[in-house]
Coordinates of C-alpha atoms in Angstrom, one line a residue:
M1460 CA -5.5 26.4 -50.4
S1461 CA -8.2 24.1 -49.0
D1462 CA -10.7 22.3 -51.2
L1463 CA -13.4 24.6 -49.7
D1464 CA -11.4 27.7 -50.7
K1465 CA -11.0 26.4 -54.2
A1466 CA -14.7 25.7 -54.4
D1467 CA -15.8 29.0 -52.9
P1468 CA -13.0 31.6 -52.6
W1469 CA -15.4 34.0 -50.9
A1470 CA -16.2 31.7 -48.0
K1471 CA -13.6 33.1 -45.6
L1472 CA -14.6 36.7 -46.3
R1473 CA -18.3 35.9 -45.8
A1474 CA -17.6 34.3 -42.5
A1475 CA -16.0 37.5 -41.3
T1476 CA -18.8 39.9 -42.1
V1477 CA -22.6 40.2 -42.4
A1478 CA -22.2 42.2 -45.6
R1479 CA -23.5 40.7 -48.7
I1480 CA -20.4 39.8 -50.7
G1481 CA -19.5 37.1 -53.3
L1482 CA -23.2 36.3 -53.9
G1483 CA -22.5 34.8 -57.3
R1484 CA -24.8 35.0 -60.3
T1485 CA -27.1 33.0 -62.5
G1486 CA -27.0 34.4 -65.9
A1487 CA -27.5 38.2 -65.5
G1488 CA -29.2 37.9 -62.1
L1489 CA -28.5 36.7 -58.5
P1490 CA -28.8 33.0 -57.6
T1491 CA -32.2 32.1 -56.1
G1492 CA -30.9 31.7 -52.6
A1493 CA -29.2 35.1 -52.5
N1494 CA -32.3 36.8 -54.1
L1495 CA -34.6 35.3 -51.5
G1496 CA -32.3 36.2 -48.7
F1497 CA -32.3 39.8 -49.8
Q1498 CA -36.1 39.9 -50.0
Y1499 CA -36.4 38.4 -46.6
A1500 CA -34.0 41.0 -45.1
H1501 CA -35.9 43.8 -46.8
A1502 CA -39.2 42.5 -45.5
R1503 CA -37.8 42.3 -41.9
A1504 CA -36.5 45.9 -42.2
R1505 CA -39.9 47.2 -43.5
D1506 CA -41.7 45.3 -40.7
A1507 CA -39.4 46.8 -38.1
V1508 CA -40.3 50.3 -39.3
H1509 CA -44.0 49.8 -39.6
S1510 CA -44.9 47.4 -36.7
A1511 CA -46.3 48.9 -33.6
L1512 CA -44.5 48.7 -30.3
D1513 CA -46.3 46.5 -27.8
V1514 CA -46.2 48.9 -24.9
E1515 CA -48.0 46.6 -22.5
V1516 CA -45.4 43.9 -22.9
L1517 CA -42.6 46.3 -22.6
A1518 CA -44.0 47.9 -19.4
R1519 CA -44.2 44.4 -17.9
D1520 CA -40.6 43.6 -19.0
L1521 CA -39.5 46.8 -17.2
A1522 CA -40.9 45.9 -13.8
P1523 CA -40.2 46.8 -11.1
Q1524 CA -39.3 50.2 -12.7
E1525 CA -42.1 52.8 -12.6
V1526 CA -43.4 53.4 -16.2
I1527 CA -45.1 56.4 -17.7
R1528 CA -46.6 56.1 -21.2
V1529 CA -46.6 59.1 -23.4
A1530 CA -47.2 59.8 -27.1
S1531 CA -45.6 62.3 -29.5
A1532 CA -47.4 64.8 -31.5
A1533 CA -47.4 62.5 -34.5
P1534 CA -50.9 60.9 -34.4
D1535 CA -50.1 57.8 -36.5
R1536 CA -47.1 55.9 -38.1
A1537 CA -47.6 57.4 -41.5
T1538 CA -47.5 60.9 -40.1
Y1539 CA -44.5 60.1 -38.0
L1540 CA -42.5 59.0 -41.0
R1541 CA -43.5 62.1 -43.1
R1542 CA -43.1 64.6 -40.3
P1543 CA -40.0 64.0 -38.1
D1544 CA -40.6 67.3 -36.3
L1545 CA -43.9 66.0 -34.7
G1546 CA -42.0 63.0 -33.3
R1547 CA -39.7 65.3 -31.4
R1548 CA -42.5 66.9 -29.3
L1549 CA -45.1 65.5 -26.9
A1550 CA -48.7 65.5 -28.0
S1551 CA -51.1 68.0 -26.4
G1552 CA -52.0 67.0 -22.8
E1553 CA -49.1 64.5 -22.4
A1554 CA -46.9 66.8 -20.3
E1555 CA -49.4 66.6 -17.4
K1556 CA -48.4 62.9 -17.0
L1557 CA -44.8 64.0 -16.2
N1558 CA -45.3 67.0 -14.0
A1559 CA -45.2 67.0 -10.2
R1560 CA -42.5 64.4 -10.1
A1561 CA -39.5 64.6 -7.7
P1562 CA -36.3 65.8 -9.5
C1563 CA -33.9 63.0 -10.4
D1564 CA -30.4 62.6 -11.7
V1565 CA -31.2 60.2 -14.5
A1566 CA -34.3 59.6 -16.5
F1567 CA -34.6 56.8 -19.1
V1568 CA -36.8 57.4 -22.1
I1569 CA -37.6 54.5 -24.4
A1570 CA -38.7 55.6 -27.9
D1571 CA -40.0 53.3 -30.6
G1572 CA -38.0 55.2 -33.3
L1573 CA -37.6 53.4 -36.6
S1574 CA -37.4 49.9 -35.2
S1575 CA -40.0 48.7 -32.7
A1576 CA -38.4 45.3 -32.9
A1577 CA -35.1 46.7 -31.5
V1578 CA -37.0 48.3 -28.6
Q1579 CA -39.1 45.3 -27.9
T1580 CA -36.1 43.0 -27.9
H1581 CA -33.4 45.0 -26.2
A1582 CA -34.6 48.1 -24.3
A1583 CA -35.7 46.5 -21.0
A1584 CA -32.6 44.4 -20.8
V1585 CA -30.4 47.6 -21.2
V1586 CA -32.4 49.4 -18.5
H1587 CA -32.1 46.5 -16.1
A1588 CA -28.4 46.2 -16.7
C1589 CA -27.9 50.0 -16.2
V1590 CA -29.8 50.4 -12.9
P1591 CA -27.3 48.7 -10.6
K1592 CA -24.4 50.4 -12.4
V1593 CA -25.7 53.8 -11.6
S1594 CA -26.4 53.0 -7.9
G1595 CA -26.4 56.0 -5.7
L1596 CA -28.0 58.2 -8.3
R1597 CA -31.7 59.2 -8.2
I1598 CA -33.4 57.4 -11.1
G1599 CA -36.7 58.7 -12.4
P1600 CA -39.6 56.8 -13.8
V1601 CA -39.1 55.2 -17.3
A1602 CA -41.0 57.0 -20.0
I1603 CA -42.2 54.9 -22.9
A1604 CA -42.8 57.3 -25.9
T1605 CA -44.5 56.1 -29.1
Q1606 CA -44.1 57.6 -32.5
A1607 CA -41.0 59.3 -31.0
R1608 CA -37.7 60.7 -32.2
V1609 CA -34.5 61.2 -30.1
A1610 CA -35.2 64.8 -29.3
I1611 CA -38.5 64.0 -27.5
G1612 CA -36.2 63.0 -24.6
D1613 CA -35.3 66.7 -24.1
E1614 CA -38.8 67.7 -23.3
I1615 CA -39.5 64.6 -21.2
G1616 CA -36.3 64.9 -19.2
D1617 CA -36.9 68.6 -18.6
L1618 CA -40.5 67.9 -17.3
L1619 CA -39.2 65.1 -15.1
G1620 CA -36.6 67.4 -13.6
A1621 CA -33.8 65.1 -14.7
R1622 CA -30.2 66.3 -14.7
L1623 CA -29.5 63.9 -17.6
V1624 CA -31.7 61.9 -19.9
V1625 CA -30.9 58.6 -21.6
V1626 CA -33.0 57.9 -24.7
L1627 CA -33.1 54.3 -25.9
I1628 CA -34.5 54.2 -29.4
G1629 CA -34.9 51.8 -32.3
E1630 CA -32.3 52.7 -35.0
R1631 CA -33.1 52.8 -38.7
P1632 CA -33.0 49.1 -39.8
G1633 CA -30.6 47.8 -42.4
L1634 CA -30.5 44.7 -44.5
S1635 CA -28.1 43.0 -42.1
V1636 CA -29.7 44.0 -38.7
A1637 CA -33.3 45.1 -38.3
D1638 CA -33.4 45.3 -34.5
S1639 CA -30.5 47.6 -33.6
L1640 CA -31.0 49.8 -30.6
G1641 CA -29.3 53.2 -30.0
A1642 CA -28.7 55.1 -26.8
Y1643 CA -28.5 58.9 -26.6
L1644 CA -27.4 60.8 -23.5
T1645 CA -28.1 64.5 -23.0
F1646 CA -27.0 66.6 -20.0
G1647 CA -29.4 69.3 -19.0
P1648 CA -32.3 68.2 -21.2
R1649 CA -34.5 70.9 -22.6
I1650 CA -36.2 71.7 -25.9
G1651 CA -33.8 73.0 -28.4
R1652 CA -30.8 70.9 -27.5
R1653 CA -28.5 70.2 -30.5
D1654 CA -27.3 66.8 -31.6
S1655 CA -23.7 67.9 -30.9
E1656 CA -24.7 68.1 -27.3
R1657 CA -25.4 64.4 -27.0
N1658 CA -23.3 61.3 -26.7
C1659 CA -24.5 58.3 -28.8
L1660 CA -24.0 54.6 -28.5
S1661 CA -25.3 52.6 -31.5
N1662 CA -25.5 49.0 -32.7
I1663 CA -26.9 47.4 -29.5
H1664 CA -28.1 44.0 -30.8
G1665 CA -27.5 40.3 -30.7
K1666 CA -25.9 39.9 -34.1
G1667 CA -22.4 41.0 -33.5
G1668 CA -23.3 44.3 -31.9
M1669 CA -23.0 45.5 -28.3
S1670 CA -24.7 43.3 -25.7
P1671 CA -27.0 45.0 -23.2
D1672 CA -24.4 44.6 -20.4
E1673 CA -21.6 46.1 -22.5
A1674 CA -23.9 49.0 -23.5
A1675 CA -24.9 49.5 -19.8
R1676 CA -21.3 49.7 -18.8
K1677 CA -20.7 52.5 -21.3
I1678 CA -23.9 54.3 -20.5
A1679 CA -23.1 54.2 -16.8
W1680 CA -19.6 55.5 -17.4
L1681 CA -20.9 58.3 -19.6
T1682 CA -23.7 59.1 -17.1
R1683 CA -21.3 59.6 -14.2
A1684 CA -18.8 61.5 -16.3
A1685 CA -21.6 63.8 -17.6
L1686 CA -22.9 64.5 -14.2
T1687 CA -19.4 65.2 -12.9
L1688 CA -18.4 67.5 -15.7
G1689 CA -21.8 69.0 -16.4
L1690 CA -21.8 68.3 -20.1
T1691 CA -22.4 65.7 -22.9
G1692 CA -21.7 65.8 -26.6
T1693 CA -18.5 66.7 -28.4
G1694 CA -16.7 67.8 -25.2
L1695 CA -17.1 64.4 -23.5
K1696 CA -15.1 61.5 -25.0
E1697 CA -15.9 57.9 -24.0
D1698 CA -12.8 55.9 -23.5
S1699 CA -13.3 52.1 -23.7
A1700 CA -10.2 51.5 -21.5
L1701 CA -11.5 53.8 -18.8
V1702 CA -14.9 52.3 -19.0
E1703 CA -13.4 48.9 -18.1
T1704 CA -11.4 50.4 -15.2
E1705 CA -14.0 53.0 -14.1
N1706 CA -11.3 55.6 -13.9
A1707 CA -12.1 59.3 -14.1
P1708 CA -13.4 60.7 -17.5
R1709 CA -11.4 63.1 -19.6
L1710 CA -12.3 66.2 -21.4
D1711 CA -11.6 66.7 -25.1
G1712 CA -8.1 68.2 -25.3
A1713 CA -7.3 67.4 -21.6

């Protein structure tokens, strides 16, 4: 055992995880450093939930992709947090922004969700990494939806005439990562789709999670598989080995 291990037997374990372990104690409480670290992480998580998405900056980051800006039926952040149902539907009058568009194979929807920091930091990079990997498919305009939940993508995708919708959304922040992005893919988007009819990728972030390029490879594979098989959700299983080799997808039980 090294001198470091003798001095701090938790050192190796802490180096292998972002979880808070072996924090020590001072009397009946935490050491000052550990206590301040917890308060800082908690403050970052609260800020991620309550901070507004800078839509103008995100739209510029998405160039040259066409961007449409829409809002959910939740009029403000407080209502959004209290009423998840309102975040799943477009506000009155917003549908007109999406009508009269040419049908497409894939539509990307970027929703602020529960972490605007995740969307601000990672969403544009994921879209830019995805576009060349789905070459040959018709890609619709990118919709940026504020005060939005995952299911708002069903309504938006349907209005855009998309065969499949990819929703990039800020995940609920934790005390280890406050800017984690999730991706939800739904074939045949329409109001009323169940969560079991979606495929989900989570933990897209720069603190040990998936990189934008890795996420884009998986999204592209799932996209092509979904369009080939005509489904997403529990019947479509992403296989990491097949993602790397771009071989044909498989059905559950096949």
